[in-house]
PDB file of C-alpha atoms and ligand atoms in Angstrom:
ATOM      1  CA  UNK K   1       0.000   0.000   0.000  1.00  0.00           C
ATOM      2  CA  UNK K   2       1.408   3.410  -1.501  1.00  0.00           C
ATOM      3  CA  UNK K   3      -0.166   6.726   0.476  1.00  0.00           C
ATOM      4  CA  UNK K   4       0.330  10.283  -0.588  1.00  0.00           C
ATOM      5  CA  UNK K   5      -0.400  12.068   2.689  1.00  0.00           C
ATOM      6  CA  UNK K   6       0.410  16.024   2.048  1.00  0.00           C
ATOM      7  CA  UNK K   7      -1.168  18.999   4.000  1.00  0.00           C
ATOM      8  CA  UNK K   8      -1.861  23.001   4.229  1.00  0.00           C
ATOM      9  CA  UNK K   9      -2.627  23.545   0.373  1.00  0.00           C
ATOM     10  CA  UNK K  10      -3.682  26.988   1.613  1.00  0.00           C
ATOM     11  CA  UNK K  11      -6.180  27.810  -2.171  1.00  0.00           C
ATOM     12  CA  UNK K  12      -2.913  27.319  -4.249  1.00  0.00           C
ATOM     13  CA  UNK K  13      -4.099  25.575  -6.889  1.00  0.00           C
ATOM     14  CA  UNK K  14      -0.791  25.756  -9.153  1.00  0.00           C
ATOM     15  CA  UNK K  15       0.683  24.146  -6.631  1.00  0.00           C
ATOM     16  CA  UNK K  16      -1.543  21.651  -5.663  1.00  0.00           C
ATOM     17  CA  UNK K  17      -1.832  20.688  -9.541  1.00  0.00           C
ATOM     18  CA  UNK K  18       2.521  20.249  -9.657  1.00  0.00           C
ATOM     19  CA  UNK K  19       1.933  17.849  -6.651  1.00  0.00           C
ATOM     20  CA  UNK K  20      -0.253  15.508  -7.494  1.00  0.00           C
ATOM     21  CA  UNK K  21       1.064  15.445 -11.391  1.00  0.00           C
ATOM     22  CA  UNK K  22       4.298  14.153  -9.407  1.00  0.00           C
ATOM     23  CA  UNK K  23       1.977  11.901  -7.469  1.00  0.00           C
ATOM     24  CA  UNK K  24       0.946  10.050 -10.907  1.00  0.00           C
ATOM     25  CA  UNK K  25       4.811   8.749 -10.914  1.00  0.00           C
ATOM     26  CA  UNK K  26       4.834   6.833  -7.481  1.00  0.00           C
ATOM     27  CA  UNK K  27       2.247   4.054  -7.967  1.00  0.00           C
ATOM     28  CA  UNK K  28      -0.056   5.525  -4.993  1.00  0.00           C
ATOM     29  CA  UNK K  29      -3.394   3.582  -3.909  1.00  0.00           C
ATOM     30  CA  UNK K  30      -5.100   6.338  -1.572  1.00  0.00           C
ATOM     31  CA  UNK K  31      -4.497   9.879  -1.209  1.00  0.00           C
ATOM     32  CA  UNK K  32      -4.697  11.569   2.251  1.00  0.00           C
ATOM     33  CA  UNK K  33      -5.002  15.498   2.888  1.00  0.00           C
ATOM     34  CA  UNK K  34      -4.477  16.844   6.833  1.00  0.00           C
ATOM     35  CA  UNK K  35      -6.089  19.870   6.351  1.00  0.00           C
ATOM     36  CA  UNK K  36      -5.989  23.570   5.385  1.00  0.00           C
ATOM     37  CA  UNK K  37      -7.178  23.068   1.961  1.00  0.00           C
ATOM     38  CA  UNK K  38      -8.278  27.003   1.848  1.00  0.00           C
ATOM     39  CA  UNK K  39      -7.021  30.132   3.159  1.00  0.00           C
ATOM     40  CA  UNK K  40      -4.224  32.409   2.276  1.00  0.00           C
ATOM     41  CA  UNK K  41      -4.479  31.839  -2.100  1.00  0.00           C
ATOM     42  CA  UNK K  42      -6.952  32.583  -4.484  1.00  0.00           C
ATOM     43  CA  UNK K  43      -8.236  28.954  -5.547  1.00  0.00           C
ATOM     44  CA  UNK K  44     -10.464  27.791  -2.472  1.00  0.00           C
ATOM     45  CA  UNK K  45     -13.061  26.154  -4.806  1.00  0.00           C
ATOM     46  CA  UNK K  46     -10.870  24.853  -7.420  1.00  0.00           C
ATOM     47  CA  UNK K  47      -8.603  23.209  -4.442  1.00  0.00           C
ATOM     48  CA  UNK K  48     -11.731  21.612  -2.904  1.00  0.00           C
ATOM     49  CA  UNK K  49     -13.056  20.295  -5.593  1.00  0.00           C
ATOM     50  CA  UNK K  50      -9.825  18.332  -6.885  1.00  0.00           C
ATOM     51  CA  UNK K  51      -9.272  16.879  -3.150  1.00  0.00           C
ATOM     52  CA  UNK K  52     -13.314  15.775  -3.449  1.00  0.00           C
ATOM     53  CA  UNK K  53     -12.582  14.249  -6.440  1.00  0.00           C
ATOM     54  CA  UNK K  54      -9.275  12.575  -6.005  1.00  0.00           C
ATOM     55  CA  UNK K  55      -8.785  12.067  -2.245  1.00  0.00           C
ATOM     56  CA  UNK K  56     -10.076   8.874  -0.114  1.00  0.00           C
ATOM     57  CA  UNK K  57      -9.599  10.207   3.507  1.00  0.00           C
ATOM     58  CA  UNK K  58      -9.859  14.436   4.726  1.00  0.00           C
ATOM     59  CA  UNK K  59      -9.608  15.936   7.921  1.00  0.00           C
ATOM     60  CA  UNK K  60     -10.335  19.254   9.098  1.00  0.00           C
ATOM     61  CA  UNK K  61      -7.655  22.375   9.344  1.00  0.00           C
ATOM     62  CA  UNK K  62      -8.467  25.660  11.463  1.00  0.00           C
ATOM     63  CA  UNK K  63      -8.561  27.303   7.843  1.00  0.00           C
ATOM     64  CA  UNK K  64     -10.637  24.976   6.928  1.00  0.00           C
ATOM     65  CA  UNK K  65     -13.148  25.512   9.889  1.00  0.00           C
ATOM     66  CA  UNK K  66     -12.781  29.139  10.315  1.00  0.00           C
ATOM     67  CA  UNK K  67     -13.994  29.482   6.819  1.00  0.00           C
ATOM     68  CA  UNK K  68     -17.445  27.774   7.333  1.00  0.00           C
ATOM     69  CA  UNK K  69     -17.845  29.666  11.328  1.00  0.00           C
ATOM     70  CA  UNK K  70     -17.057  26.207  12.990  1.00  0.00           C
ATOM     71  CA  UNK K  71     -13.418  28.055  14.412  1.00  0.00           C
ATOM     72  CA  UNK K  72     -12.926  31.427  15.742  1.00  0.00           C
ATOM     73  CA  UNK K  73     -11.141  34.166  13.629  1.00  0.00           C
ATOM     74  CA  UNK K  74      -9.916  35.242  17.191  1.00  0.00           C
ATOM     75  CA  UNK K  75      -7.153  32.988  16.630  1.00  0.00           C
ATOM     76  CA  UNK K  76      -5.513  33.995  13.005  1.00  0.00           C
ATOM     77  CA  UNK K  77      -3.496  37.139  12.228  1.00  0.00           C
ATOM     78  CA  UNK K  78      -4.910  39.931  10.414  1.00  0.00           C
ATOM     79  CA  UNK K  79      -3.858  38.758   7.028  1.00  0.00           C
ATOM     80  CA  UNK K  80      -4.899  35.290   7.490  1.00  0.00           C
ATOM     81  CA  UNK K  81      -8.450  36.649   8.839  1.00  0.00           C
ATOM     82  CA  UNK K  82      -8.840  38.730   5.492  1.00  0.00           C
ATOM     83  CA  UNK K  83      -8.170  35.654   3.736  1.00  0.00           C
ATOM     84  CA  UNK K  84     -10.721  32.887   5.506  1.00  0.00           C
ATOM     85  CA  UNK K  85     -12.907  35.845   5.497  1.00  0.00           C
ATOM     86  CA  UNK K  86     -12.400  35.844   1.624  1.00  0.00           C
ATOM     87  CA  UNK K  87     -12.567  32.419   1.090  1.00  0.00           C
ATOM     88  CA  UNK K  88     -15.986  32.261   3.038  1.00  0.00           C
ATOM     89  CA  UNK K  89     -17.357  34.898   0.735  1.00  0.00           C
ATOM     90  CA  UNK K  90     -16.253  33.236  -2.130  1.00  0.00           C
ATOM     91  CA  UNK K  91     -17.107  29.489  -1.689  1.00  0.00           C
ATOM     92  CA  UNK K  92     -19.699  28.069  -4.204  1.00  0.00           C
ATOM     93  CA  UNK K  93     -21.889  25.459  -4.056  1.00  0.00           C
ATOM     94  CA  UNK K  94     -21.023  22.171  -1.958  1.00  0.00           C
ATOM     95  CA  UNK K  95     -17.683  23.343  -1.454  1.00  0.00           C
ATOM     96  CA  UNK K  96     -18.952  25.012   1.917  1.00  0.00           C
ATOM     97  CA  UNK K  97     -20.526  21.564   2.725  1.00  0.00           C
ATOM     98  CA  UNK K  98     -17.615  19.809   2.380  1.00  0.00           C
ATOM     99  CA  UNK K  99     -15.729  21.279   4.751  1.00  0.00           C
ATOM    100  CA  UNK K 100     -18.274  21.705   6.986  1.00  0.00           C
ATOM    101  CA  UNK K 101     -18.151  17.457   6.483  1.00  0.00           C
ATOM    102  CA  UNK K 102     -14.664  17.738   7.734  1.00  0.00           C
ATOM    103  CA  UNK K 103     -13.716  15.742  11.335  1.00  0.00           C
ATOM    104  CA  UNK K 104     -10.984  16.879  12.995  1.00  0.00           C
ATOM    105  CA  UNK K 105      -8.917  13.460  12.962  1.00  0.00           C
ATOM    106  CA  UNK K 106      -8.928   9.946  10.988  1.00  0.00           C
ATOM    107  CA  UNK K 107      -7.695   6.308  11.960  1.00  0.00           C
ATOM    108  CA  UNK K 108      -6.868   3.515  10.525  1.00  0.00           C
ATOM    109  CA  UNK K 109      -4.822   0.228  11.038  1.00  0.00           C
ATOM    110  CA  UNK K 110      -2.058   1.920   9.900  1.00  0.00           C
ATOM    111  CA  UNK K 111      -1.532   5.684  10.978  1.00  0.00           C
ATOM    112  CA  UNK K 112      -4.106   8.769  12.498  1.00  0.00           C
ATOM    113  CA  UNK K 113      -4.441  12.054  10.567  1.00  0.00           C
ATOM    114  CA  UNK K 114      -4.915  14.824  12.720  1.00  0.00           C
ATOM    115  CA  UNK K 115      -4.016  18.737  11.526  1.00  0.00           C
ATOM    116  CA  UNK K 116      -2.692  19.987  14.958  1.00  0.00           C
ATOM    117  CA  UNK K 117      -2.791  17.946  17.753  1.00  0.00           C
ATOM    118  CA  UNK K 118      -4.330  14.750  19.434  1.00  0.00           C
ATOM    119  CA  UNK K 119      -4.521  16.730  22.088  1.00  0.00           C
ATOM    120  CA  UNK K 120      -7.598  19.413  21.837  1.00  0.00           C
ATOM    121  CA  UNK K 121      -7.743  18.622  17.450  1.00  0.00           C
ATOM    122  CA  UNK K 122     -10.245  21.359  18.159  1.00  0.00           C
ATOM    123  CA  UNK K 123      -7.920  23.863  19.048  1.00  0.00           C
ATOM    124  CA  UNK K 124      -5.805  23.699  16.049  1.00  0.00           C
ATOM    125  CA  UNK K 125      -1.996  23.916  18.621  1.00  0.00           C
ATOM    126  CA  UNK K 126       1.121  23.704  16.740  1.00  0.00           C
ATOM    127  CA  UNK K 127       3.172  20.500  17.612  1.00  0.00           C
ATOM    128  CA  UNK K 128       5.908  22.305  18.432  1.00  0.00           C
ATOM    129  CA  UNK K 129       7.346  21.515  21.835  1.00  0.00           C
ATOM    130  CA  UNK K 130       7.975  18.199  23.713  1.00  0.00           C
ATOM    131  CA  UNK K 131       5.509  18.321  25.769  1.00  0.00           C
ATOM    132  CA  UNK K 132       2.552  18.810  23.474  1.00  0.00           C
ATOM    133  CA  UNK K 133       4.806  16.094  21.473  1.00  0.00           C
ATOM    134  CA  UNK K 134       4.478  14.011  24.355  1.00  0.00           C
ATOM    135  CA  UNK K 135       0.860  14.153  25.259  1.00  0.00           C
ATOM    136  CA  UNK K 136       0.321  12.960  21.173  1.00  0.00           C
ATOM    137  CA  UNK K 137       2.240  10.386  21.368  1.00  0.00           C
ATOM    138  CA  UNK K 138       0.786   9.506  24.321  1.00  0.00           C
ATOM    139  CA  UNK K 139      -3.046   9.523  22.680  1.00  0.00           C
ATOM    140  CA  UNK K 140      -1.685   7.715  19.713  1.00  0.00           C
ATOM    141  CA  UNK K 141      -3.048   4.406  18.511  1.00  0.00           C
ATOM    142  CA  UNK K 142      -1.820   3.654  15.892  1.00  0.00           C
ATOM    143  CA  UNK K 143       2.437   3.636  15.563  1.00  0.00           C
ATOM    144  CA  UNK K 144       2.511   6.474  13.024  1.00  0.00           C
ATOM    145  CA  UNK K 145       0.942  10.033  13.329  1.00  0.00           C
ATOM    146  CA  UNK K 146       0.600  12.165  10.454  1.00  0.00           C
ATOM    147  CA  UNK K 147      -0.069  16.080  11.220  1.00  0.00           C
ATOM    148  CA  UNK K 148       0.826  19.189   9.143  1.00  0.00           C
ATOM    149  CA  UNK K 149      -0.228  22.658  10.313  1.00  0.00           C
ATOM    150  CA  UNK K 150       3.199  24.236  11.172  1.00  0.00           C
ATOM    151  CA  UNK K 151       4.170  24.241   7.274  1.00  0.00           C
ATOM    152  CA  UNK K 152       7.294  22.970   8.561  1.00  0.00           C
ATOM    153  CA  UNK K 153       8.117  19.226   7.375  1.00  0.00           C
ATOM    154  CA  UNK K 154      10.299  16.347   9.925  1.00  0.00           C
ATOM    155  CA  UNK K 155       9.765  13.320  11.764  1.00  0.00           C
ATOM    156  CA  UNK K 156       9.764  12.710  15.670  1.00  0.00           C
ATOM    157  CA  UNK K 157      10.754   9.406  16.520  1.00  0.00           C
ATOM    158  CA  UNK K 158      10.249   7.841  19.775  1.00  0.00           C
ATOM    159  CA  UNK K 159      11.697   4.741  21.460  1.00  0.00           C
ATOM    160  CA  UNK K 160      10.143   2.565  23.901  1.00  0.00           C
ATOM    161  CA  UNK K 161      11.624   3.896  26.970  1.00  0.00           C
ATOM    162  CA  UNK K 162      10.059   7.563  25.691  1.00  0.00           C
ATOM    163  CA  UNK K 163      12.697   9.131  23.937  1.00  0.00           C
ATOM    164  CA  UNK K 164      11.996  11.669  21.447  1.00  0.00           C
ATOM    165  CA  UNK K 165      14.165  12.644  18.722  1.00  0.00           C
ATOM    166  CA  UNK K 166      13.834  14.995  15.814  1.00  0.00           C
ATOM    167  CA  UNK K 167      14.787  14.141  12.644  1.00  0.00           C
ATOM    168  CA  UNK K 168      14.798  16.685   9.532  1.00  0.00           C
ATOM    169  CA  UNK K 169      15.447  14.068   6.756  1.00  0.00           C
ATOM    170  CA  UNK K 170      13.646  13.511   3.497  1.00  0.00           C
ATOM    171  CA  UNK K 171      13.716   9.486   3.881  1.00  0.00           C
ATOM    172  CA  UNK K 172      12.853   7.590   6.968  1.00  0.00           C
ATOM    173  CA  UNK K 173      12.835   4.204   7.479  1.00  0.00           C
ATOM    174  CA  UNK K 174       9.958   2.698  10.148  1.00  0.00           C
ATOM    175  CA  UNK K 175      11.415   0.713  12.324  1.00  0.00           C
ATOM    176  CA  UNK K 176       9.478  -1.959  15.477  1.00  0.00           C
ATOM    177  CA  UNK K 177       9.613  -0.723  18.341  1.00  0.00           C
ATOM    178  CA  UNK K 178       9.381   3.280  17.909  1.00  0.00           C
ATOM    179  CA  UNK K 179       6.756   5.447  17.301  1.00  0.00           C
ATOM    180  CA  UNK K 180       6.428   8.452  15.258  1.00  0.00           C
ATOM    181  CA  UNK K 181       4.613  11.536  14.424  1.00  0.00           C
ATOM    182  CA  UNK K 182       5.377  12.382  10.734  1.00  0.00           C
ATOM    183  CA  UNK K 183       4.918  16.054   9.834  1.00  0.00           C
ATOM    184  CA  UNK K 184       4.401  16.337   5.826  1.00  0.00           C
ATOM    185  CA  UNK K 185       5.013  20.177   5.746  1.00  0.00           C
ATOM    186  CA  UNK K 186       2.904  22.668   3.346  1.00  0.00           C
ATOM    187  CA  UNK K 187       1.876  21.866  -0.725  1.00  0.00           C
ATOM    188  CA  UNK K 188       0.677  25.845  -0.703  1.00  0.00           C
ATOM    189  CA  UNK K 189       2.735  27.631   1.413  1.00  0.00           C
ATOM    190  CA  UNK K 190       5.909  26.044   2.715  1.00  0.00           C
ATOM    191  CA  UNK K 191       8.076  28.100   5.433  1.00  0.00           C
ATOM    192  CA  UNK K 192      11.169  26.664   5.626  1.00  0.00           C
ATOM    193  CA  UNK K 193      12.837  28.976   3.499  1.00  0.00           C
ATOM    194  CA  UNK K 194      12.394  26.743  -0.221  1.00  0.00           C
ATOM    195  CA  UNK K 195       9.623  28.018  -2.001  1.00  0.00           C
ATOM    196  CA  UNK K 196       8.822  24.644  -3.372  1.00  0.00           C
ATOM    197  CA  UNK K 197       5.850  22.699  -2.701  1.00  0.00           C
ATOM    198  CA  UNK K 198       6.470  20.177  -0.015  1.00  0.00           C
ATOM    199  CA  UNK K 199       4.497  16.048  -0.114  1.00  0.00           C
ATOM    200  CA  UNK K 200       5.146  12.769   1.397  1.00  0.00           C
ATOM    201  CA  UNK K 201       4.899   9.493   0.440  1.00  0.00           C
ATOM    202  CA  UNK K 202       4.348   6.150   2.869  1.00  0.00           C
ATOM    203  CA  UNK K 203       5.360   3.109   1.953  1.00  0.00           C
ATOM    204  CA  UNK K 204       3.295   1.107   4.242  1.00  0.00           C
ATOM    205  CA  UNK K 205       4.533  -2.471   3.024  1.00  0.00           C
ATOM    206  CA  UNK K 206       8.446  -1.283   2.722  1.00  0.00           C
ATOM    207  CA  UNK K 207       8.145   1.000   6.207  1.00  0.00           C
ATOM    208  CA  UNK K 208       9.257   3.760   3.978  1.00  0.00           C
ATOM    209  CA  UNK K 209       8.905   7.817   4.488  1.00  0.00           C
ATOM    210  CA  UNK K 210       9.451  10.076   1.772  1.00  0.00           C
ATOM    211  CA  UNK K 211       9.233  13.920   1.699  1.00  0.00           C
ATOM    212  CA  UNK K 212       9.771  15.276  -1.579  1.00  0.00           C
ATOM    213  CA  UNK K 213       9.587  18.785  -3.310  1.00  0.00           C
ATOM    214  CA  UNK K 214       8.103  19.803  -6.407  1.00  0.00           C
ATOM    215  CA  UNK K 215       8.359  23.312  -8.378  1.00  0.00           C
ATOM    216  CA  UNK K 216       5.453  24.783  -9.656  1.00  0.00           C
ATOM    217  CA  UNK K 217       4.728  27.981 -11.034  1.00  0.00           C
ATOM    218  CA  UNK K 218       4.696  30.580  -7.713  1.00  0.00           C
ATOM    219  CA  UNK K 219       4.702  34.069  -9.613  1.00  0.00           C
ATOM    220  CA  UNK K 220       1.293  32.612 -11.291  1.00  0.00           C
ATOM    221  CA  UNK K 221       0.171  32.332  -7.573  1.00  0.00           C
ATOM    222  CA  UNK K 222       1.523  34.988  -6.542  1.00  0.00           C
ATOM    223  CA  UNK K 223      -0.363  37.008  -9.010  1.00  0.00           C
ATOM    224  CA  UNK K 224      -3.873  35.243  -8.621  1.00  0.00           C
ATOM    225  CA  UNK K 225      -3.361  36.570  -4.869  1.00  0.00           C
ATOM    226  CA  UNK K 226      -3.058  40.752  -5.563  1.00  0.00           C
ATOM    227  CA  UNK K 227      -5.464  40.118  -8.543  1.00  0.00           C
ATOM    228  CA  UNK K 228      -8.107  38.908  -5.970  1.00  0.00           C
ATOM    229  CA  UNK K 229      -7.259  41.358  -3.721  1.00  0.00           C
ATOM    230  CA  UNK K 230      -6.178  39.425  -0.791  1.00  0.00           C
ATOM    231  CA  UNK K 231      -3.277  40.733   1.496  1.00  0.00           C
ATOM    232  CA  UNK K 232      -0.275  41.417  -1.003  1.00  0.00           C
ATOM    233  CA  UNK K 233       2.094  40.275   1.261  1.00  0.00           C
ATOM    234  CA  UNK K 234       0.502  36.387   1.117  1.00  0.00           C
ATOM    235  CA  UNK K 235       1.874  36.627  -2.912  1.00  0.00           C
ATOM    236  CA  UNK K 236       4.821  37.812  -2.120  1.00  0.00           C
ATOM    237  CA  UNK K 237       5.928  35.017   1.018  1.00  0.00           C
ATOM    238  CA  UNK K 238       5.419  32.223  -1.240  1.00  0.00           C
ATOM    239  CA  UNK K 239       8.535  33.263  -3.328  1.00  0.00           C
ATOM    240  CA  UNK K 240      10.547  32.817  -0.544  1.00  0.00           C
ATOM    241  CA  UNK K 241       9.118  29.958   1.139  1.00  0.00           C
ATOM    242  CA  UNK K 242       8.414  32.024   4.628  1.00  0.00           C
TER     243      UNK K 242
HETATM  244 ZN1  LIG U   1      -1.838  25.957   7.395  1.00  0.00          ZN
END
């Protein structure tokens, strides 16, 4: 069994469309999203319906929620605000449904989906600290997490005796005895400084991780973003990958 599991597509549909076009090479069986389809770009519909059409399992992001009223806009910045507030206003038909459909975590034999936290899913944390590491781990059922959210891709691997250790590699092997809690980083909006769209790949038969990278066309973005007039300065991070 071949997943693509990818997250935070943030409305970019050009680079949303480079990802799964690089998906077609890898032989994958089901597709995965962990959330944040909308928010931030100018494609909210056009991004919800290709993950409705193509993807088997979904779970809710906060952009995702905040843009049908089931999350505060308390919580986001001013720019991000404008943008779930634009996305709201510009969701057609039974786009709004479907992420009002969204749950806030998935499990299965193999792995849990969850955009934040296992924590409180429902209050969208970052995963960002060992405690809050901990606690997941702690929740988890399954031996391998996937969560996205930060925009920042990397693997936390922990032993038996409850060591954690961090692990910023783009292949990872599973091995018995750990368990791990897989960030897949951003398609839409990655912030680790490479403006290219970020994916993963399990290998559930092989126990194999991949993150991998794809170009795409960013000033097209980038563009689509000032033309719809959303916040400028959402066009103009994506060309530096912050
Ligand atoms: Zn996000």
């Amino acid at each position: 069994m071949r997943y693509a599991i990818f997250s935070d597509i943030h409305s970019n549909l050009e680079a949303l469309e480079a990802v799964f076009n690089a998906y077609r090479l890898e032989a994958i069986d089901e597709y995965c999203s962990v959330g944040d389809i909308v928010g931030y770009a100018a494609n909210p519909n056009e991004c919800i319906e290709k993950i409705k059409d193509s993807v088997n399992i979904s779970v809710a992001g906060n952009h995702d929620w905040a843009s049908v009223g089931l999350f505060s806009l308390d919580y986001f910045n001013p720019e991000a605000k404008e943008a779930i507030i634009w996305s709201e206003n510009n969701l057609q038909g039974i786009n709004r449904p479907y992420l009002e459909s969204l749950e806030l975590t998935y499990q299965t034999k193999d792995f849990t989906l969850v955009h934040g936290t296992l924590g409180k899913p429902n209050s969208f944390d970052y995963l960002d600290n060992q405690d809050i590491a901990l606690e997941t781990f702690a929740l988890m059922k399954t031996r391998i997490c996937f969560v996205g959210h930060t925009h920042i891709h990397g693997i936390l691997a922990m032993d038996k005796e409850g060591n954690v250790g961090y692990f910023k590699r783009d292949y990872f092997k599973i091995e018995e005895d750990y368990k791990y809690i897989i960030n897949v980083g951003s398609i839409g909006q990655p912030r680790d400084g490479d403006p290219r769209a970020v994916y993963c790949v399990y290998d559930k038969d092989k126990g194999e991780i991949f993150i991998k990278r794809t170009d795409y066309d960013v000033e097209k973005t980038r563009k689509k973003v000032i033309a719809a007039g959303l916040p400028k300065f959402l066009g103009e991070r994506l060309l530096i990958g912050r």
